[in-house]
PDB file of C-alpha atoms in Angstrom:
ATOM      1  CA  LYS A   1     -10.816  -6.257  73.633  1.00  0.00           C
ATOM      2  CA  ILE A   2     -12.689  -9.514  74.613  1.00  0.00           C
ATOM      3  CA  ASN A   3     -10.681 -12.305  76.383  1.00  0.00           C
ATOM      4  CA  PRO A   4     -11.793 -15.581  76.421  1.00  0.00           C
ATOM      5  CA  GLY A   5     -14.481 -16.857  78.222  1.00  0.00           C
ATOM      6  CA  GLN A   6     -15.206 -12.526  78.952  1.00  0.00           C
ATOM      7  CA  ASN A   7     -18.913 -12.311  80.335  1.00  0.00           C
ATOM      8  CA  SER A   8     -18.298  -8.416  82.192  1.00  0.00           C
ATOM      9  CA  ILE A   9     -20.552  -5.949  82.460  1.00  0.00           C
ATOM     10  CA  PHE A  10     -19.454  -2.460  81.855  1.00  0.00           C
ATOM     11  CA  PHE A  11     -21.250   1.206  81.859  1.00  0.00           C
ATOM     12  CA  GLU A  12     -19.143   3.914  80.145  1.00  0.00           C
ATOM     13  CA  PRO A  13     -20.421   6.837  78.702  1.00  0.00           C
ATOM     14  CA  ASN A  14     -21.517   6.956  74.716  1.00  0.00           C
ATOM     15  CA  THR A  15     -21.220   9.894  73.047  1.00  0.00           C
ATOM     16  CA  VAL A  16     -21.152   8.744  69.842  1.00  0.00           C
ATOM     17  CA  ARG A  17     -24.590  10.285  67.912  1.00  0.00           C
ATOM     18  CA  PRO A  18     -25.686  13.107  66.092  1.00  0.00           C
ATOM     19  CA  LYS A  19     -24.652  16.375  66.505  1.00  0.00           C
ATOM     20  CA  GLU A  20     -28.177  18.068  65.732  1.00  0.00           C
ATOM     21  CA  ASP A  21     -31.319  17.712  67.655  1.00  0.00           C
ATOM     22  CA  GLY A  22     -34.026  16.054  65.969  1.00  0.00           C
ATOM     23  CA  TYR A  23     -35.798  12.250  65.667  1.00  0.00           C
ATOM     24  CA  PHE A  24     -34.714   9.035  65.836  1.00  0.00           C
ATOM     25  CA  THR A  25     -36.967   6.823  63.682  1.00  0.00           C
ATOM     26  CA  ARG A  26     -34.891   3.331  63.682  1.00  0.00           C
ATOM     27  CA  PHE A  27     -32.013   2.029  66.151  1.00  0.00           C
ATOM     28  CA  GLU A  28     -30.452  -1.210  65.501  1.00  0.00           C
ATOM     29  CA  PRO A  29     -27.660  -2.863  67.151  1.00  0.00           C
ATOM     30  CA  ASN A  30     -24.859  -5.499  66.200  1.00  0.00           C
ATOM     31  CA  LEU A  31     -21.575  -6.519  67.160  1.00  0.00           C
ATOM     32  CA  ILE A  32     -19.018  -6.546  64.594  1.00  0.00           C
ATOM     33  CA  TYR A  33     -15.359  -7.779  64.598  1.00  0.00           C
ATOM     34  CA  GLN A  34     -11.986  -5.418  63.190  1.00  0.00           C
ATOM     35  CA  ASP A  35     -12.887  -6.161  59.480  1.00  0.00           C
ATOM     36  CA  GLY A  36     -16.176  -5.705  59.216  1.00  0.00           C
ATOM     37  CA  THR A  37     -17.395  -9.568  59.276  1.00  0.00           C
ATOM     38  CA  ILE A  38     -20.111 -10.121  62.091  1.00  0.00           C
ATOM     39  CA  PRO A  39     -19.731 -13.153  64.480  1.00  0.00           C
ATOM     40  CA  ARG A  40     -21.846 -15.632  65.006  1.00  0.00           C
ATOM     41  CA  VAL A  41     -23.941 -15.533  68.265  1.00  0.00           C
ATOM     42  CA  ASP A  42     -22.165 -18.995  69.564  1.00  0.00           C
ATOM     43  CA  VAL A  43     -18.524 -17.553  68.774  1.00  0.00           C
ATOM     44  CA  VAL A  44     -18.765 -13.984  70.094  1.00  0.00           C
ATOM     45  CA  HIS A  45     -22.483 -12.426  71.247  1.00  0.00           C
ATOM     46  CA  LEU A  46     -23.706  -9.363  72.737  1.00  0.00           C
ATOM     47  CA  HIS A  47     -25.515 -10.783  75.623  1.00  0.00           C
ATOM     48  CA  HIS A  48     -27.292  -7.690  76.371  1.00  0.00           C
ATOM     49  CA  ALA A  49     -27.031  -3.684  75.635  1.00  0.00           C
ATOM     50  CA  VAL A  50     -28.895  -0.841  77.087  1.00  0.00           C
ATOM     51  CA  TRP A  51     -28.483   2.627  76.555  1.00  0.00           C
ATOM     52  CA  MET A  52     -29.570   4.945  79.286  1.00  0.00           C
ATOM     53  CA  ILE A  53     -30.665   8.560  77.877  1.00  0.00           C
ATOM     54  CA  ASN A  54     -30.203  11.071  80.693  1.00  0.00           C
ATOM     55  CA  GLY A  55     -30.311   7.935  83.463  1.00  0.00           C
ATOM     56  CA  SER A  56     -33.203   6.189  82.008  1.00  0.00           C
ATOM     57  CA  PRO A  57     -33.383   2.771  80.009  1.00  0.00           C
ATOM     58  CA  THR A  58     -34.460   4.000  76.778  1.00  0.00           C
ATOM     59  CA  TRP A  59     -33.144   1.763  73.803  1.00  0.00           C
ATOM     60  CA  ALA A  60     -32.003  -2.267  74.802  1.00  0.00           C
ATOM     61  CA  ALA A  61     -30.527  -5.439  72.848  1.00  0.00           C
ATOM     62  CA  GLY A  62     -29.732  -8.783  73.562  1.00  0.00           C
ATOM     63  CA  GLU A  63     -28.166 -11.594  71.277  1.00  0.00           C
ATOM     64  CA  GLU A  64     -31.068 -11.386  69.175  1.00  0.00           C
ATOM     65  CA  LYS A  65     -30.090  -7.727  68.346  1.00  0.00           C
ATOM     66  CA  THR A  66     -33.572  -6.073  69.227  1.00  0.00           C
ATOM     67  CA  ALA A  67     -33.858  -3.105  66.843  1.00  0.00           C
ATOM     68  CA  ALA A  68     -36.509  -0.555  67.642  1.00  0.00           C
ATOM     69  CA  ILE A  69     -38.571   0.761  64.390  1.00  0.00           C
ATOM     70  CA  MET A  70     -41.533   3.846  65.273  1.00  0.00           C
ATOM     71  CA  PRO A  71     -44.050   3.711  62.674  1.00  0.00           C
ATOM     72  CA  PRO A  72     -44.816   6.107  60.523  1.00  0.00           C
ATOM     73  CA  GLY A  73     -45.082   9.482  61.499  1.00  0.00           C
ATOM     74  CA  TYR A  74     -43.310   8.399  64.889  1.00  0.00           C
ATOM     75  CA  GLY A  75     -40.265   9.160  66.602  1.00  0.00           C
ATOM     76  CA  TYR A  76     -38.135   9.127  69.639  1.00  0.00           C
ATOM     77  CA  PRO A  77     -36.897  13.182  70.762  1.00  0.00           C
ATOM     78  CA  TYR A  78     -33.424  13.754  70.680  1.00  0.00           C
ATOM     79  CA  ARG A  79     -31.011  16.311  71.679  1.00  0.00           C
ATOM     80  CA  THR A  80     -27.543  17.041  71.750  1.00  0.00           C
ATOM     81  CA  THR A  81     -27.887  18.480  75.916  1.00  0.00           C
ATOM     82  CA  ASP A  82     -28.814  14.393  76.170  1.00  0.00           C
ATOM     83  CA  ARG A  83     -26.631  12.177  78.091  1.00  0.00           C
ATOM     84  CA  TRP A  84     -26.173   9.010  76.685  1.00  0.00           C
ATOM     85  CA  GLN A  85     -24.328   5.496  78.662  1.00  0.00           C
ATOM     86  CA  MET A  86     -23.955   2.441  78.118  1.00  0.00           C
ATOM     87  CA  ASN A  87     -24.547  -0.815  80.042  1.00  0.00           C
ATOM     88  CA  HIS A  88     -23.349  -3.622  78.136  1.00  0.00           C
ATOM     89  CA  MET A  89     -22.187  -7.654  78.330  1.00  0.00           C
ATOM     90  CA  ILE A  90     -20.227  -9.224  75.760  1.00  0.00           C
ATOM     91  CA  HIS A  91     -19.723 -12.885  76.089  1.00  0.00           C
ATOM     92  CA  ASN A  92     -16.995 -14.698  74.405  1.00  0.00           C
ATOM     93  CA  LEU A  93     -17.004 -18.184  73.995  1.00  0.00           C
ATOM     94  CA  THR A  94     -13.540 -18.886  72.289  1.00  0.00           C
ATOM     95  CA  PRO A  95     -10.555 -19.671  73.904  1.00  0.00           C
ATOM     96  CA  ASN A  96      -8.800 -16.730  72.131  1.00  0.00           C
ATOM     97  CA  ALA A  97      -9.093 -12.984  72.754  1.00  0.00           C
ATOM     98  CA  THR A  98     -10.656 -11.031  69.977  1.00  0.00           C
ATOM     99  CA  SER A  99     -11.963  -7.510  69.412  1.00  0.00           C
ATOM    100  CA  VAL A 100     -14.954  -6.055  68.160  1.00  0.00           C
ATOM    101  CA  TYR A 101     -16.952  -3.027  68.110  1.00  0.00           C
ATOM    102  CA  ILE A 102     -20.351  -2.392  69.021  1.00  0.00           C
ATOM    103  CA  THR A 103     -22.283  -0.340  66.349  1.00  0.00           C
ATOM    104  CA  TYR A 104     -25.842   1.255  66.506  1.00  0.00           C
ATOM    105  CA  ASP A 105     -27.448   2.342  62.948  1.00  0.00           C
ATOM    106  CA  LEU A 106     -29.633   5.293  63.616  1.00  0.00           C
ATOM    107  CA  ASP A 107     -32.452   6.195  61.452  1.00  0.00           C
ATOM    108  CA  PHE A 108     -32.616  10.540  62.519  1.00  0.00           C
ATOM    109  CA  VAL A 109     -34.538  12.965  61.288  1.00  0.00           C
ATOM    110  CA  PRO A 110     -32.989  16.486  61.953  1.00  0.00           C
ATOM    111  CA  ALA A 111     -35.535  18.870  64.006  1.00  0.00           C
ATOM    112  CA  THR A 112     -35.214  21.781  60.964  1.00  0.00           C
ATOM    113  CA  ALA A 113     -36.298  19.292  58.479  1.00  0.00           C
ATOM    114  CA  PRO A 114     -39.685  19.499  57.165  1.00  0.00           C
ATOM    115  CA  GLN A 115     -41.061  16.576  58.518  1.00  0.00           C
ATOM    116  CA  ALA A 116     -39.638  16.907  61.801  1.00  0.00           C
ATOM    117  CA  ALA A 117     -43.050  18.752  62.114  1.00  0.00           C
ATOM    118  CA  ALA A 118     -45.159  16.283  61.417  1.00  0.00           C
ATOM    119  CA  ILE A 119     -43.472  13.820  63.891  1.00  0.00           C
ATOM    120  CA  GLN A 120     -45.284  12.708  66.844  1.00  0.00           C
ATOM    121  CA  PRO A 121     -42.825  11.866  69.762  1.00  0.00           C
ATOM    122  CA  VAL A 122     -42.550   8.725  71.318  1.00  0.00           C
ATOM    123  CA  ARG A 123     -41.389   7.828  75.062  1.00  0.00           C
ATOM    124  CA  THR A 124     -39.827   4.681  76.191  1.00  0.00           C
ATOM    125  CA  GLN A 125     -41.515   2.818  78.955  1.00  0.00           C
ATOM    126  CA  TRP A 126     -39.220   0.151  81.277  1.00  0.00           C
ATOM    127  CA  LEU A 127     -39.936  -2.642  83.193  1.00  0.00           C
ATOM    128  CA  ASP A 128     -37.053  -3.401  85.683  1.00  0.00           C
ATOM    129  CA  VAL A 129     -38.412  -5.915  87.560  1.00  0.00           C
ATOM    130  CA  VAL A 130     -35.695  -5.059  90.589  1.00  0.00           C
ATOM    131  CA  GLY A 131     -34.666  -1.400  89.935  1.00  0.00           C
ATOM    132  CA  GLY A 132     -31.521  -1.835  88.211  1.00  0.00           C
ATOM    133  CA  SER A 133     -29.562  -3.615  90.252  1.00  0.00           C
ATOM    134  CA  TYR A 134     -28.178  -7.149  90.273  1.00  0.00           C
ATOM    135  CA  PRO A 135     -28.621 -10.258  90.134  1.00  0.00           C
ATOM    136  CA  VAL A 136     -32.065 -10.311  88.182  1.00  0.00           C
ATOM    137  CA  PHE A 137     -34.161 -12.833  89.844  1.00  0.00           C
ATOM    138  CA  ASP A 138     -36.292 -15.661  88.143  1.00  0.00           C
ATOM    139  CA  ALA A 139     -39.952 -14.675  88.752  1.00  0.00           C
ATOM    140  CA  ILE A 140     -41.636 -17.880  90.621  1.00  0.00           C
ATOM    141  CA  LYS A 141     -45.261 -18.824  89.173  1.00  0.00           C
ATOM    142  CA  GLY A 142     -47.781 -18.219  91.336  1.00  0.00           C
ATOM    143  CA  THR A 143     -45.074 -15.499  93.725  1.00  0.00           C
ATOM    144  CA  GLY A 144     -46.089 -12.191  91.737  1.00  0.00           C
ATOM    145  CA  HIS A 145     -48.747 -10.797  94.404  1.00  0.00           C
ATOM    146  CA  ALA A 146     -46.705  -8.551  96.400  1.00  0.00           C
ATOM    147  CA  GLY A 147     -47.957  -4.820  96.427  1.00  0.00           C
ATOM    148  CA  GLY A 148     -51.260  -5.758  94.219  1.00  0.00           C
ATOM    149  CA  THR A 149     -48.872  -6.643  91.287  1.00  0.00           C
ATOM    150  CA  ARG A 150     -50.067 -10.106  89.215  1.00  0.00           C
ATOM    151  CA  TYR A 151     -47.233 -11.417  86.658  1.00  0.00           C
ATOM    152  CA  THR A 152     -49.328 -13.121  83.995  1.00  0.00           C
ATOM    153  CA  TYR A 153     -47.558 -16.115  82.356  1.00  0.00           C
ATOM    154  CA  PRO A 154     -48.007 -16.862  78.988  1.00  0.00           C
ATOM    155  CA  ASP A 155     -50.263 -19.878  79.876  1.00  0.00           C
ATOM    156  CA  ASP A 156     -52.006 -18.421  82.061  1.00  0.00           C
ATOM    157  CA  ALA A 157     -53.769 -16.560  78.414  1.00  0.00           C
ATOM    158  CA  THR A 158     -56.027 -20.306  78.745  1.00  0.00           C
ATOM    159  CA  ASP A 159     -57.481 -19.577  82.546  1.00  0.00           C
ATOM    160  CA  PRO A 160     -60.111 -17.404  82.183  1.00  0.00           C
ATOM    161  CA  GLY A 161     -59.634 -17.132  85.373  1.00  0.00           C
ATOM    162  CA  VAL A 162     -56.708 -14.938  85.745  1.00  0.00           C
ATOM    163  CA  LYS A 163     -57.188 -11.083  85.177  1.00  0.00           C
ATOM    164  CA  ASN A 164     -55.564  -9.599  82.207  1.00  0.00           C
ATOM    165  CA  ALA A 165     -54.286 -13.248  80.702  1.00  0.00           C
ATOM    166  CA  GLY A 166     -52.399 -12.797  78.736  1.00  0.00           C
ATOM    167  CA  ARG A 167     -50.361  -9.814  78.978  1.00  0.00           C
ATOM    168  CA  TRP A 168     -47.219 -10.581  80.280  1.00  0.00           C
TER     169      TRP A 168
END
């Protein structure tokens, strides 16, 4: 249930997942009303959701409902013993309470399937500028030099003096 104007952050167990070991080859989140329709993002939207697997952020999505699709021959390894949690925030931009579900469609290859033997495992590389705490800050251009780290911005790609220009 999402209250009018709600934008609370929740962190809770997530137990809806396959019952056997294998590989995920696609992960695609969404938000749906109880009647199965999808709300417009200017009405009710998934501000963010992060699926934590064994304590590590693994899948994430926001208003754009980012899908993770592995290239052919690759998959994210999954074990039934993995611990899943989800951090999520849903915005209700209306004056009325409503009920929605967070959904996620998975393409899954069981470890016992013949094609699983050829799958190359992938792992998530996560960049978290504040170590999982809130509030998240805005990085001010020109301030990313602490500890030898340099943040590059899109317009730096045209500056020949910027090392790793274009990587951000």
